[in-house]
mmCIF file with all atom_site columns, C-alpha atoms and ligand atoms in Angstrom:
data_model
loop_
_atom_site.group_PDB
_atom_site.id
_atom_site.type_symbol
_atom_site.label_atom_id
_atom_site.label_alt_id
_atom_site.label_comp_id
_atom_site.label_asym_id
_atom_site.label_entity_id
_atom_site.label_seq_id
_atom_site.pdbx_PDB_ins_code
_atom_site.Cartn_x
_atom_site.Cartn_y
_atom_site.Cartn_z
_atom_site.occupancy
_atom_site.B_iso_or_equiv
_atom_site.pdbx_formal_charge
_atom_site.auth_seq_id
_atom_site.auth_comp_id
_atom_site.auth_asym_id
_atom_site.auth_atom_id
_atom_site.pdbx_PDB_model_num
ATOM   1   C  CA  . UNK A 1 1   ? 34.386 -99.095  39.764 1.00 46.00 ? 29  UNK A CA  1
ATOM   2   C  CA  . UNK A 1 2   ? 37.638 -98.756  40.672 1.00 49.00 ? 30  UNK A CA  1
ATOM   3   C  CA  . UNK A 1 3   ? 36.896 -97.480  43.995 1.00 52.00 ? 31  UNK A CA  1
ATOM   4   C  CA  . UNK A 1 4   ? 34.920 -100.897 44.324 1.00 53.00 ? 32  UNK A CA  1
ATOM   5   C  CA  . UNK A 1 5   ? 37.687 -102.714 43.951 1.00 58.00 ? 33  UNK A CA  1
ATOM   6   C  CA  . UNK A 1 6   ? 40.115 -100.915 46.362 1.00 64.00 ? 34  UNK A CA  1
ATOM   7   C  CA  . UNK A 1 7   ? 37.153 -101.712 48.467 1.00 57.00 ? 35  UNK A CA  1
ATOM   8   C  CA  . UNK A 1 8   ? 37.078 -105.509 47.890 1.00 60.00 ? 36  UNK A CA  1
ATOM   9   C  CA  . UNK A 1 9   ? 41.631 -105.982 48.510 1.00 65.00 ? 37  UNK A CA  1
ATOM   10  C  CA  . UNK A 1 10  ? 40.625 -103.753 51.440 1.00 63.00 ? 38  UNK A CA  1
ATOM   11  C  CA  . UNK A 1 11  ? 38.169 -106.714 52.881 1.00 57.00 ? 39  UNK A CA  1
ATOM   12  C  CA  . UNK A 1 12  ? 40.201 -109.127 51.920 1.00 62.00 ? 40  UNK A CA  1
ATOM   13  C  CA  . UNK A 1 13  ? 42.975 -107.791 53.637 1.00 62.00 ? 41  UNK A CA  1
ATOM   14  C  CA  . UNK A 1 14  ? 41.093 -107.801 56.698 1.00 55.00 ? 42  UNK A CA  1
ATOM   15  C  CA  . UNK A 1 15  ? 40.087 -111.721 56.057 1.00 58.00 ? 43  UNK A CA  1
ATOM   16  C  CA  . UNK A 1 16  ? 43.133 -112.711 55.722 1.00 62.00 ? 44  UNK A CA  1
ATOM   17  C  CA  . UNK A 1 17  ? 44.340 -110.882 59.026 1.00 57.00 ? 45  UNK A CA  1
ATOM   18  C  CA  . UNK A 1 18  ? 41.916 -113.064 60.617 1.00 54.00 ? 46  UNK A CA  1
ATOM   19  C  CA  . UNK A 1 19  ? 40.790 -112.917 64.197 1.00 52.00 ? 47  UNK A CA  1
ATOM   20  C  CA  . UNK A 1 20  ? 43.620 -112.431 66.703 1.00 49.00 ? 48  UNK A CA  1
ATOM   21  C  CA  . UNK A 1 21  ? 43.131 -115.665 69.043 1.00 48.00 ? 49  UNK A CA  1
ATOM   22  C  CA  . UNK A 1 22  ? 45.767 -117.382 70.615 1.00 48.00 ? 50  UNK A CA  1
ATOM   23  C  CA  . UNK A 1 23  ? 44.913 -120.564 71.926 1.00 48.00 ? 51  UNK A CA  1
ATOM   24  C  CA  . UNK A 1 24  ? 45.736 -121.423 75.528 1.00 50.00 ? 52  UNK A CA  1
ATOM   25  C  CA  . UNK A 1 25  ? 45.004 -117.982 77.052 1.00 51.00 ? 53  UNK A CA  1
ATOM   26  C  CA  . UNK A 1 26  ? 42.120 -117.354 79.490 1.00 56.00 ? 54  UNK A CA  1
ATOM   27  C  CA  . UNK A 1 27  ? 40.173 -114.841 81.047 1.00 61.00 ? 55  UNK A CA  1
ATOM   28  C  CA  . UNK A 1 28  ? 40.516 -111.099 80.018 1.00 79.00 ? 56  UNK A CA  1
ATOM   29  C  CA  . UNK A 1 29  ? 43.533 -112.053 77.135 1.00 83.00 ? 57  UNK A CA  1
ATOM   30  C  CA  . UNK A 1 30  ? 40.329 -114.512 75.865 1.00 84.00 ? 58  UNK A CA  1
ATOM   31  C  CA  . UNK A 1 31  ? 37.775 -111.585 75.835 1.00 87.00 ? 59  UNK A CA  1
ATOM   32  C  CA  . UNK A 1 32  ? 40.383 -109.503 74.204 1.00 89.00 ? 60  UNK A CA  1
ATOM   33  C  CA  . UNK A 1 33  ? 40.237 -111.701 71.386 1.00 89.00 ? 61  UNK A CA  1
ATOM   34  C  CA  . UNK A 1 34  ? 36.646 -112.355 71.171 1.00 90.00 ? 62  UNK A CA  1
ATOM   35  C  CA  . UNK A 1 35  ? 36.051 -108.908 70.946 1.00 90.00 ? 63  UNK A CA  1
ATOM   36  C  CA  . UNK A 1 36  ? 39.019 -107.959 68.076 1.00 90.00 ? 64  UNK A CA  1
ATOM   37  C  CA  . UNK A 1 37  ? 37.343 -110.875 66.295 1.00 90.00 ? 65  UNK A CA  1
ATOM   38  C  CA  . UNK A 1 38  ? 34.063 -109.234 66.701 1.00 90.00 ? 66  UNK A CA  1
ATOM   39  C  CA  . UNK A 1 39  ? 35.368 -105.844 65.592 1.00 88.00 ? 67  UNK A CA  1
ATOM   40  C  CA  . UNK A 1 40  ? 37.341 -107.206 62.278 1.00 89.00 ? 68  UNK A CA  1
ATOM   41  C  CA  . UNK A 1 41  ? 33.886 -109.628 61.432 1.00 89.00 ? 69  UNK A CA  1
ATOM   42  C  CA  . UNK A 1 42  ? 32.116 -105.990 61.644 1.00 89.00 ? 70  UNK A CA  1
ATOM   43  C  CA  . UNK A 1 43  ? 34.466 -104.573 59.738 1.00 88.00 ? 71  UNK A CA  1
ATOM   44  C  CA  . UNK A 1 44  ? 34.557 -106.899 57.089 1.00 87.00 ? 72  UNK A CA  1
ATOM   45  C  CA  . UNK A 1 45  ? 30.752 -106.946 56.981 1.00 87.00 ? 73  UNK A CA  1
ATOM   46  C  CA  . UNK A 1 46  ? 30.780 -103.150 56.368 1.00 87.00 ? 74  UNK A CA  1
ATOM   47  C  CA  . UNK A 1 47  ? 33.104 -103.205 53.816 1.00 85.00 ? 75  UNK A CA  1
ATOM   48  C  CA  . UNK A 1 48  ? 30.970 -106.154 51.991 1.00 86.00 ? 76  UNK A CA  1
ATOM   49  C  CA  . UNK A 1 49  ? 28.326 -103.743 52.075 1.00 82.00 ? 77  UNK A CA  1
ATOM   50  C  CA  . UNK A 1 50  ? 30.296 -100.737 50.430 1.00 79.00 ? 78  UNK A CA  1
ATOM   51  C  CA  . UNK A 1 51  ? 31.398 -102.867 47.975 1.00 76.00 ? 79  UNK A CA  1
ATOM   52  C  CA  . UNK A 1 52  ? 27.928 -103.979 46.991 1.00 76.00 ? 80  UNK A CA  1
ATOM   53  C  CA  . UNK A 1 53  ? 26.453 -100.646 47.282 1.00 73.00 ? 81  UNK A CA  1
ATOM   54  C  CA  . UNK A 1 54  ? 29.247 -99.116  44.744 1.00 71.00 ? 82  UNK A CA  1
ATOM   55  C  CA  . UNK A 1 55  ? 28.636 -102.141 42.329 1.00 68.00 ? 83  UNK A CA  1
ATOM   56  C  CA  . UNK A 1 56  ? 25.087 -101.315 42.616 1.00 63.00 ? 84  UNK A CA  1
ATOM   57  C  CA  . UNK A 1 57  ? 25.812 -97.482  41.495 1.00 59.00 ? 85  UNK A CA  1
ATOM   58  C  CA  . UNK A 1 58  ? 28.189 -98.059  38.951 1.00 56.00 ? 86  UNK A CA  1
ATOM   59  C  CA  . UNK A 1 59  ? 26.482 -98.196  35.008 1.00 51.00 ? 87  UNK A CA  1
ATOM   60  C  CA  . UNK A 1 60  ? 26.427 -101.700 34.402 1.00 53.00 ? 88  UNK A CA  1
ATOM   61  C  CA  . UNK A 1 61  ? 23.751 -101.796 37.044 1.00 54.00 ? 89  UNK A CA  1
ATOM   62  C  CA  . UNK A 1 62  ? 22.627 -98.368  36.930 1.00 55.00 ? 90  UNK A CA  1
ATOM   63  C  CA  . UNK A 1 63  ? 19.024 -97.229  36.314 1.00 67.00 ? 91  UNK A CA  1
ATOM   64  C  CA  . UNK A 1 64  ? 17.493 -99.408  33.731 1.00 85.00 ? 92  UNK A CA  1
ATOM   65  C  CA  . UNK A 1 65  ? 14.935 -98.968  31.037 1.00 92.00 ? 93  UNK A CA  1
ATOM   66  C  CA  . UNK A 1 66  ? 11.619 -99.447  31.765 1.00 94.00 ? 94  UNK A CA  1
ATOM   67  C  CA  . UNK A 1 67  ? 9.974  -102.556 29.433 1.00 94.00 ? 95  UNK A CA  1
ATOM   68  C  CA  . UNK A 1 68  ? 9.504  -102.580 26.578 1.00 94.00 ? 96  UNK A CA  1
ATOM   69  C  CA  . UNK A 1 69  ? 12.739 -100.289 26.179 1.00 95.00 ? 97  UNK A CA  1
ATOM   70  C  CA  . UNK A 1 70  ? 15.996 -101.271 25.884 1.00 93.00 ? 98  UNK A CA  1
ATOM   71  C  CA  . UNK A 1 71  ? 19.176 -99.372  26.232 1.00 91.00 ? 99  UNK A CA  1
ATOM   72  C  CA  . UNK A 1 72  ? 21.107 -98.206  23.636 1.00 90.00 ? 100 UNK A CA  1
ATOM   73  C  CA  . UNK A 1 73  ? 24.166 -95.652  24.756 1.00 90.00 ? 101 UNK A CA  1
ATOM   74  C  CA  . UNK A 1 74  ? 22.067 -95.150  27.980 1.00 89.00 ? 102 UNK A CA  1
ATOM   75  C  CA  . UNK A 1 75  ? 19.229 -94.065  25.966 1.00 92.00 ? 103 UNK A CA  1
ATOM   76  C  CA  . UNK A 1 76  ? 16.126 -95.965  26.002 1.00 94.00 ? 104 UNK A CA  1
ATOM   77  C  CA  . UNK A 1 77  ? 14.558 -96.900  23.004 1.00 95.00 ? 105 UNK A CA  1
ATOM   78  C  CA  . UNK A 1 78  ? 11.900 -99.407  21.686 1.00 96.00 ? 106 UNK A CA  1
ATOM   79  C  CA  . UNK A 1 79  ? 11.417 -100.678 17.878 1.00 95.00 ? 107 UNK A CA  1
ATOM   80  C  CA  . UNK A 1 80  ? 8.565  -101.525 17.028 1.00 95.00 ? 108 UNK A CA  1
ATOM   81  C  CA  . UNK A 1 81  ? 8.014  -105.216 15.175 1.00 93.00 ? 109 UNK A CA  1
ATOM   82  C  CA  . UNK A 1 82  ? 4.704  -104.237 13.369 1.00 95.00 ? 110 UNK A CA  1
ATOM   83  C  CA  . UNK A 1 83  ? 3.617  -101.369 10.860 1.00 97.00 ? 111 UNK A CA  1
ATOM   84  C  CA  . UNK A 1 84  ? 1.815  -97.995  11.507 1.00 98.00 ? 112 UNK A CA  1
ATOM   85  C  CA  . UNK A 1 85  ? 1.734  -94.861  9.697  1.00 98.00 ? 113 UNK A CA  1
ATOM   86  C  CA  . UNK A 1 86  ? 3.720  -92.422  11.016 1.00 98.00 ? 114 UNK A CA  1
ATOM   87  C  CA  . UNK A 1 87  ? 0.791  -90.451  12.894 1.00 98.00 ? 115 UNK A CA  1
ATOM   88  C  CA  . UNK A 1 88  ? -0.197 -93.671  14.391 1.00 98.00 ? 116 UNK A CA  1
ATOM   89  C  CA  . UNK A 1 89  ? 3.269  -94.818  15.633 1.00 98.00 ? 117 UNK A CA  1
ATOM   90  C  CA  . UNK A 1 90  ? 3.886  -91.799  17.294 1.00 98.00 ? 118 UNK A CA  1
ATOM   91  C  CA  . UNK A 1 91  ? 0.570  -92.051  19.209 1.00 98.00 ? 119 UNK A CA  1
ATOM   92  C  CA  . UNK A 1 92  ? 1.763  -95.218  20.494 1.00 97.00 ? 120 UNK A CA  1
ATOM   93  C  CA  . UNK A 1 93  ? 5.035  -94.101  21.401 1.00 98.00 ? 121 UNK A CA  1
ATOM   94  C  CA  . UNK A 1 94  ? 3.323  -91.153  22.979 1.00 98.00 ? 122 UNK A CA  1
ATOM   95  C  CA  . UNK A 1 95  ? 1.222  -93.785  24.641 1.00 97.00 ? 123 UNK A CA  1
ATOM   96  C  CA  . UNK A 1 96  ? 4.214  -95.088  26.421 1.00 97.00 ? 124 UNK A CA  1
ATOM   97  C  CA  . UNK A 1 97  ? 5.231  -92.001  27.661 1.00 97.00 ? 125 UNK A CA  1
ATOM   98  C  CA  . UNK A 1 98  ? 8.221  -91.726  25.017 1.00 97.00 ? 126 UNK A CA  1
ATOM   99  C  CA  . UNK A 1 99  ? 8.194  -90.081  21.314 1.00 97.00 ? 127 UNK A CA  1
ATOM   100 C  CA  . UNK A 1 100 ? 9.291  -91.230  18.170 1.00 98.00 ? 128 UNK A CA  1
ATOM   101 C  CA  . UNK A 1 101 ? 13.088 -91.029  18.246 1.00 96.00 ? 129 UNK A CA  1
ATOM   102 C  CA  . UNK A 1 102 ? 14.753 -88.101  16.714 1.00 95.00 ? 130 UNK A CA  1
ATOM   103 C  CA  . UNK A 1 103 ? 18.691 -86.962  16.821 1.00 93.00 ? 131 UNK A CA  1
ATOM   104 C  CA  . UNK A 1 104 ? 19.621 -88.507  20.253 1.00 90.00 ? 132 UNK A CA  1
ATOM   105 C  CA  . UNK A 1 105 ? 22.080 -91.317  19.842 1.00 88.00 ? 133 UNK A CA  1
ATOM   106 C  CA  . UNK A 1 106 ? 21.198 -91.673  15.822 1.00 91.00 ? 134 UNK A CA  1
ATOM   107 C  CA  . UNK A 1 107 ? 23.943 -93.798  15.042 1.00 90.00 ? 135 UNK A CA  1
ATOM   108 C  CA  . UNK A 1 108 ? 23.650 -96.149  18.653 1.00 91.00 ? 136 UNK A CA  1
ATOM   109 C  CA  . UNK A 1 109 ? 19.633 -97.006  17.223 1.00 91.00 ? 137 UNK A CA  1
ATOM   110 C  CA  . UNK A 1 110 ? 21.137 -98.002  14.001 1.00 90.00 ? 138 UNK A CA  1
ATOM   111 C  CA  . UNK A 1 111 ? 23.642 -100.399 15.545 1.00 89.00 ? 139 UNK A CA  1
ATOM   112 C  CA  . UNK A 1 112 ? 20.961 -101.367 17.614 1.00 89.00 ? 140 UNK A CA  1
ATOM   113 C  CA  . UNK A 1 113 ? 18.023 -101.362 15.114 1.00 90.00 ? 141 UNK A CA  1
ATOM   114 C  CA  . UNK A 1 114 ? 20.714 -103.875 12.531 1.00 89.00 ? 142 UNK A CA  1
ATOM   115 C  CA  . UNK A 1 115 ? 21.339 -106.251 15.282 1.00 87.00 ? 143 UNK A CA  1
ATOM   116 C  CA  . UNK A 1 116 ? 18.224 -106.784 17.215 1.00 85.00 ? 144 UNK A CA  1
ATOM   117 C  CA  . UNK A 1 117 ? 15.455 -106.176 14.565 1.00 81.00 ? 145 UNK A CA  1
ATOM   118 C  CA  . UNK A 1 118 ? 16.722 -106.906 10.925 1.00 80.00 ? 146 UNK A CA  1
ATOM   119 C  CA  . UNK A 1 119 ? 19.264 -106.306 8.122  1.00 78.00 ? 147 UNK A CA  1
ATOM   120 C  CA  . UNK A 1 120 ? 17.399 -103.638 6.399  1.00 83.00 ? 148 UNK A CA  1
ATOM   121 C  CA  . UNK A 1 121 ? 14.205 -101.847 6.636  1.00 91.00 ? 149 UNK A CA  1
ATOM   122 C  CA  . UNK A 1 122 ? 12.916 -98.514  7.451  1.00 95.00 ? 150 UNK A CA  1
ATOM   123 C  CA  . UNK A 1 123 ? 11.977 -96.722  10.123 1.00 96.00 ? 151 UNK A CA  1
ATOM   124 C  CA  . UNK A 1 124 ? 9.423  -93.820  11.159 1.00 98.00 ? 152 UNK A CA  1
ATOM   125 C  CA  . UNK A 1 125 ? 11.139 -91.100  13.165 1.00 97.00 ? 153 UNK A CA  1
ATOM   126 C  CA  . UNK A 1 126 ? 10.707 -88.086  14.829 1.00 97.00 ? 154 UNK A CA  1
ATOM   127 C  CA  . UNK A 1 127 ? 10.116 -85.638  12.210 1.00 97.00 ? 155 UNK A CA  1
ATOM   128 C  CA  . UNK A 1 128 ? 7.419  -84.235  9.577  1.00 96.00 ? 156 UNK A CA  1
ATOM   129 C  CA  . UNK A 1 129 ? 6.896  -81.397  7.482  1.00 95.00 ? 157 UNK A CA  1
ATOM   130 C  CA  . UNK A 1 130 ? 3.213  -81.716  6.629  1.00 91.00 ? 158 UNK A CA  1
ATOM   131 C  CA  . UNK A 1 131 ? 2.457  -78.158  8.047  1.00 90.00 ? 159 UNK A CA  1
ATOM   132 C  CA  . UNK A 1 132 ? 5.467  -76.482  6.665  1.00 92.00 ? 160 UNK A CA  1
ATOM   133 C  CA  . UNK A 1 133 ? 6.523  -78.157  3.734  1.00 94.00 ? 161 UNK A CA  1
ATOM   134 C  CA  . UNK A 1 134 ? 10.227 -78.237  2.707  1.00 93.00 ? 162 UNK A CA  1
ATOM   135 C  CA  . UNK A 1 135 ? 10.835 -77.062  6.162  1.00 94.00 ? 163 UNK A CA  1
ATOM   136 C  CA  . UNK A 1 136 ? 12.720 -80.232  8.036  1.00 95.00 ? 164 UNK A CA  1
ATOM   137 C  CA  . UNK A 1 137 ? 13.007 -80.397  12.135 1.00 95.00 ? 165 UNK A CA  1
ATOM   138 C  CA  . UNK A 1 138 ? 13.486 -82.427  14.528 1.00 96.00 ? 166 UNK A CA  1
ATOM   139 C  CA  . UNK A 1 139 ? 9.916  -82.588  16.433 1.00 95.00 ? 167 UNK A CA  1
ATOM   140 C  CA  . UNK A 1 140 ? 12.196 -80.817  19.196 1.00 94.00 ? 168 UNK A CA  1
ATOM   141 C  CA  . UNK A 1 141 ? 12.651 -77.847  16.784 1.00 94.00 ? 169 UNK A CA  1
ATOM   142 C  CA  . UNK A 1 142 ? 16.303 -79.109  15.877 1.00 94.00 ? 170 UNK A CA  1
ATOM   143 C  CA  . UNK A 1 143 ? 17.382 -78.664  12.756 1.00 93.00 ? 171 UNK A CA  1
ATOM   144 C  CA  . UNK A 1 144 ? 18.139 -81.990  10.639 1.00 93.00 ? 172 UNK A CA  1
ATOM   145 C  CA  . UNK A 1 145 ? 21.516 -82.692  9.394  1.00 93.00 ? 173 UNK A CA  1
ATOM   146 C  CA  . UNK A 1 146 ? 21.355 -82.254  5.549  1.00 93.00 ? 174 UNK A CA  1
ATOM   147 C  CA  . UNK A 1 147 ? 24.087 -84.782  5.009  1.00 95.00 ? 175 UNK A CA  1
ATOM   148 C  CA  . UNK A 1 148 ? 21.779 -87.283  6.364  1.00 96.00 ? 176 UNK A CA  1
ATOM   149 C  CA  . UNK A 1 149 ? 19.446 -87.545  3.578  1.00 97.00 ? 177 UNK A CA  1
ATOM   150 C  CA  . UNK A 1 150 ? 19.758 -89.865  0.768  1.00 96.00 ? 178 UNK A CA  1
ATOM   151 C  CA  . UNK A 1 151 ? 20.970 -88.376  -2.541 1.00 96.00 ? 179 UNK A CA  1
ATOM   152 C  CA  . UNK A 1 152 ? 17.798 -86.604  -4.239 1.00 96.00 ? 180 UNK A CA  1
ATOM   153 C  CA  . UNK A 1 153 ? 15.800 -86.769  -1.056 1.00 96.00 ? 181 UNK A CA  1
ATOM   154 C  CA  . UNK A 1 154 ? 13.668 -85.087  0.311  1.00 96.00 ? 182 UNK A CA  1
ATOM   155 C  CA  . UNK A 1 155 ? 11.750 -84.542  -2.765 1.00 95.00 ? 183 UNK A CA  1
ATOM   156 C  CA  . UNK A 1 156 ? 8.176  -84.635  -1.554 1.00 96.00 ? 184 UNK A CA  1
ATOM   157 C  CA  . UNK A 1 157 ? 7.205  -87.185  -4.584 1.00 95.00 ? 185 UNK A CA  1
ATOM   158 C  CA  . UNK A 1 158 ? 3.531  -86.707  -5.801 1.00 95.00 ? 186 UNK A CA  1
ATOM   159 C  CA  . UNK A 1 159 ? 3.463  -83.645  -3.153 1.00 95.00 ? 187 UNK A CA  1
ATOM   160 C  CA  . UNK A 1 160 ? 2.840  -86.352  -0.529 1.00 95.00 ? 188 UNK A CA  1
ATOM   161 C  CA  . UNK A 1 161 ? 5.883  -87.006  1.103  1.00 97.00 ? 189 UNK A CA  1
ATOM   162 C  CA  . UNK A 1 162 ? 5.470  -85.520  4.847  1.00 97.00 ? 190 UNK A CA  1
ATOM   163 C  CA  . UNK A 1 163 ? 7.131  -88.012  7.062  1.00 98.00 ? 191 UNK A CA  1
ATOM   164 C  CA  . UNK A 1 164 ? 10.662 -88.771  8.018  1.00 98.00 ? 192 UNK A CA  1
ATOM   165 C  CA  . UNK A 1 165 ? 11.282 -92.617  7.331  1.00 97.00 ? 193 UNK A CA  1
ATOM   166 C  CA  . UNK A 1 166 ? 15.110 -94.006  8.505  1.00 96.00 ? 194 UNK A CA  1
ATOM   167 C  CA  . UNK A 1 167 ? 16.249 -96.472  6.340  1.00 95.00 ? 195 UNK A CA  1
ATOM   168 C  CA  . UNK A 1 168 ? 18.836 -99.165  7.691  1.00 92.00 ? 196 UNK A CA  1
ATOM   169 C  CA  . UNK A 1 169 ? 21.662 -99.934  6.815  1.00 91.00 ? 197 UNK A CA  1
ATOM   170 C  CA  . UNK A 1 170 ? 22.444 -97.477  4.214  1.00 89.00 ? 198 UNK A CA  1
ATOM   171 C  CA  . UNK A 1 171 ? 23.918 -93.998  4.920  1.00 91.00 ? 199 UNK A CA  1
ATOM   172 C  CA  . UNK A 1 172 ? 23.020 -91.706  4.263  1.00 94.00 ? 200 UNK A CA  1
ATOM   173 C  CA  . UNK A 1 173 ? 19.493 -92.590  5.595  1.00 95.00 ? 201 UNK A CA  1
ATOM   174 C  CA  . UNK A 1 174 ? 16.842 -90.107  5.804  1.00 96.00 ? 202 UNK A CA  1
ATOM   175 C  CA  . UNK A 1 175 ? 13.454 -90.519  2.946  1.00 97.00 ? 203 UNK A CA  1
ATOM   176 C  CA  . UNK A 1 176 ? 10.615 -88.592  3.364  1.00 97.00 ? 204 UNK A CA  1
ATOM   177 C  CA  . UNK A 1 177 ? 7.645  -90.592  2.912  1.00 97.00 ? 205 UNK A CA  1
ATOM   178 C  CA  . UNK A 1 178 ? 4.057  -90.993  2.570  1.00 98.00 ? 206 UNK A CA  1
ATOM   179 C  CA  . UNK A 1 179 ? 2.697  -90.448  6.401  1.00 98.00 ? 207 UNK A CA  1
ATOM   180 C  CA  . UNK A 1 180 ? -0.285 -93.272  6.192  1.00 98.00 ? 208 UNK A CA  1
ATOM   181 C  CA  . UNK A 1 181 ? 2.108  -95.769  4.781  1.00 98.00 ? 209 UNK A CA  1
ATOM   182 C  CA  . UNK A 1 182 ? 2.836  -98.405  7.086  1.00 98.00 ? 210 UNK A CA  1
ATOM   183 C  CA  . UNK A 1 183 ? 6.473  -98.629  8.579  1.00 97.00 ? 211 UNK A CA  1
ATOM   184 C  CA  . UNK A 1 184 ? 8.229  -99.697  11.729 1.00 96.00 ? 212 UNK A CA  1
ATOM   185 C  CA  . UNK A 1 185 ? 8.825  -97.372  13.937 1.00 97.00 ? 213 UNK A CA  1
ATOM   186 C  CA  . UNK A 1 186 ? 11.596 -95.908  16.799 1.00 96.00 ? 214 UNK A CA  1
ATOM   187 C  CA  . UNK A 1 187 ? 10.658 -94.628  20.414 1.00 97.00 ? 215 UNK A CA  1
ATOM   188 C  CA  . UNK A 1 188 ? 13.154 -93.072  22.535 1.00 96.00 ? 216 UNK A CA  1
ATOM   189 C  CA  . UNK A 1 189 ? 12.377 -92.754  26.182 1.00 96.00 ? 217 UNK A CA  1
ATOM   190 C  CA  . UNK A 1 190 ? 13.482 -90.419  28.015 1.00 91.00 ? 218 UNK A CA  1
ATOM   191 C  CA  . UNK A 1 191 ? 14.203 -90.843  31.459 1.00 84.00 ? 219 UNK A CA  1
ATOM   192 C  CA  . UNK A 1 192 ? 12.755 -88.399  33.983 1.00 73.00 ? 220 UNK A CA  1
ATOM   193 C  CA  . UNK A 1 193 ? 10.999 -86.138  31.304 1.00 61.00 ? 221 UNK A CA  1
ATOM   194 C  CA  . UNK A 1 194 ? 9.058  -85.793  28.202 1.00 51.00 ? 222 UNK A CA  1
ATOM   195 C  CA  . UNK A 1 195 ? 11.025 -85.847  24.730 1.00 49.00 ? 223 UNK A CA  1
ATOM   196 C  CA  . UNK A 1 196 ? 9.126  -82.991  23.198 1.00 48.00 ? 224 UNK A CA  1
ATOM   197 C  CA  . UNK A 1 197 ? 9.152  -79.579  24.195 1.00 40.00 ? 225 UNK A CA  1
HETATM 198 CA CA1 . CA  B 2 .   ? 6.675  -82.887  2.360  1.00 62.37 ? 15  CA  B CA1 1
#
């Protein structure tokens, strides 16, 4: 952005100089003035083009998240306003070329959820211990930060809680929950590739 600003200043300088026309001149001198004016105009146009190009390259105008994803700290999230079971939720995310949200920008996601969706609620996240009880890992294989579990969680209540639920706005915020229970869910869309390995 800084370089775009300096270019804008350069453009202003060129425009302030103005065409070097002199009244009363004729013949070659007038032609020279006209050429000088044309040259200055060309320079101004080139600078304008460059300013626009650099502005479009800045993050503010950078690659956008595809609909219906929204950006939070440059990551693309979708948080549902309807509830599904964990597996149905994941299927929905995968169907959108995404996956259930994991550790990526977790706190940015929470802020996004709080500000855009609801003040308190529960959201499915991308972790499950259905196949290996008690082995909680993100779908991409990374370990879940132990400090993020709500006190006493995960407790695998009734031997039937295998899916990761994030509570908002409390901290810590992870619960294990019954996978078939209906909850909101958060998908994360990774630009340029699949989320899981
Ligand atoms: Ca479990």
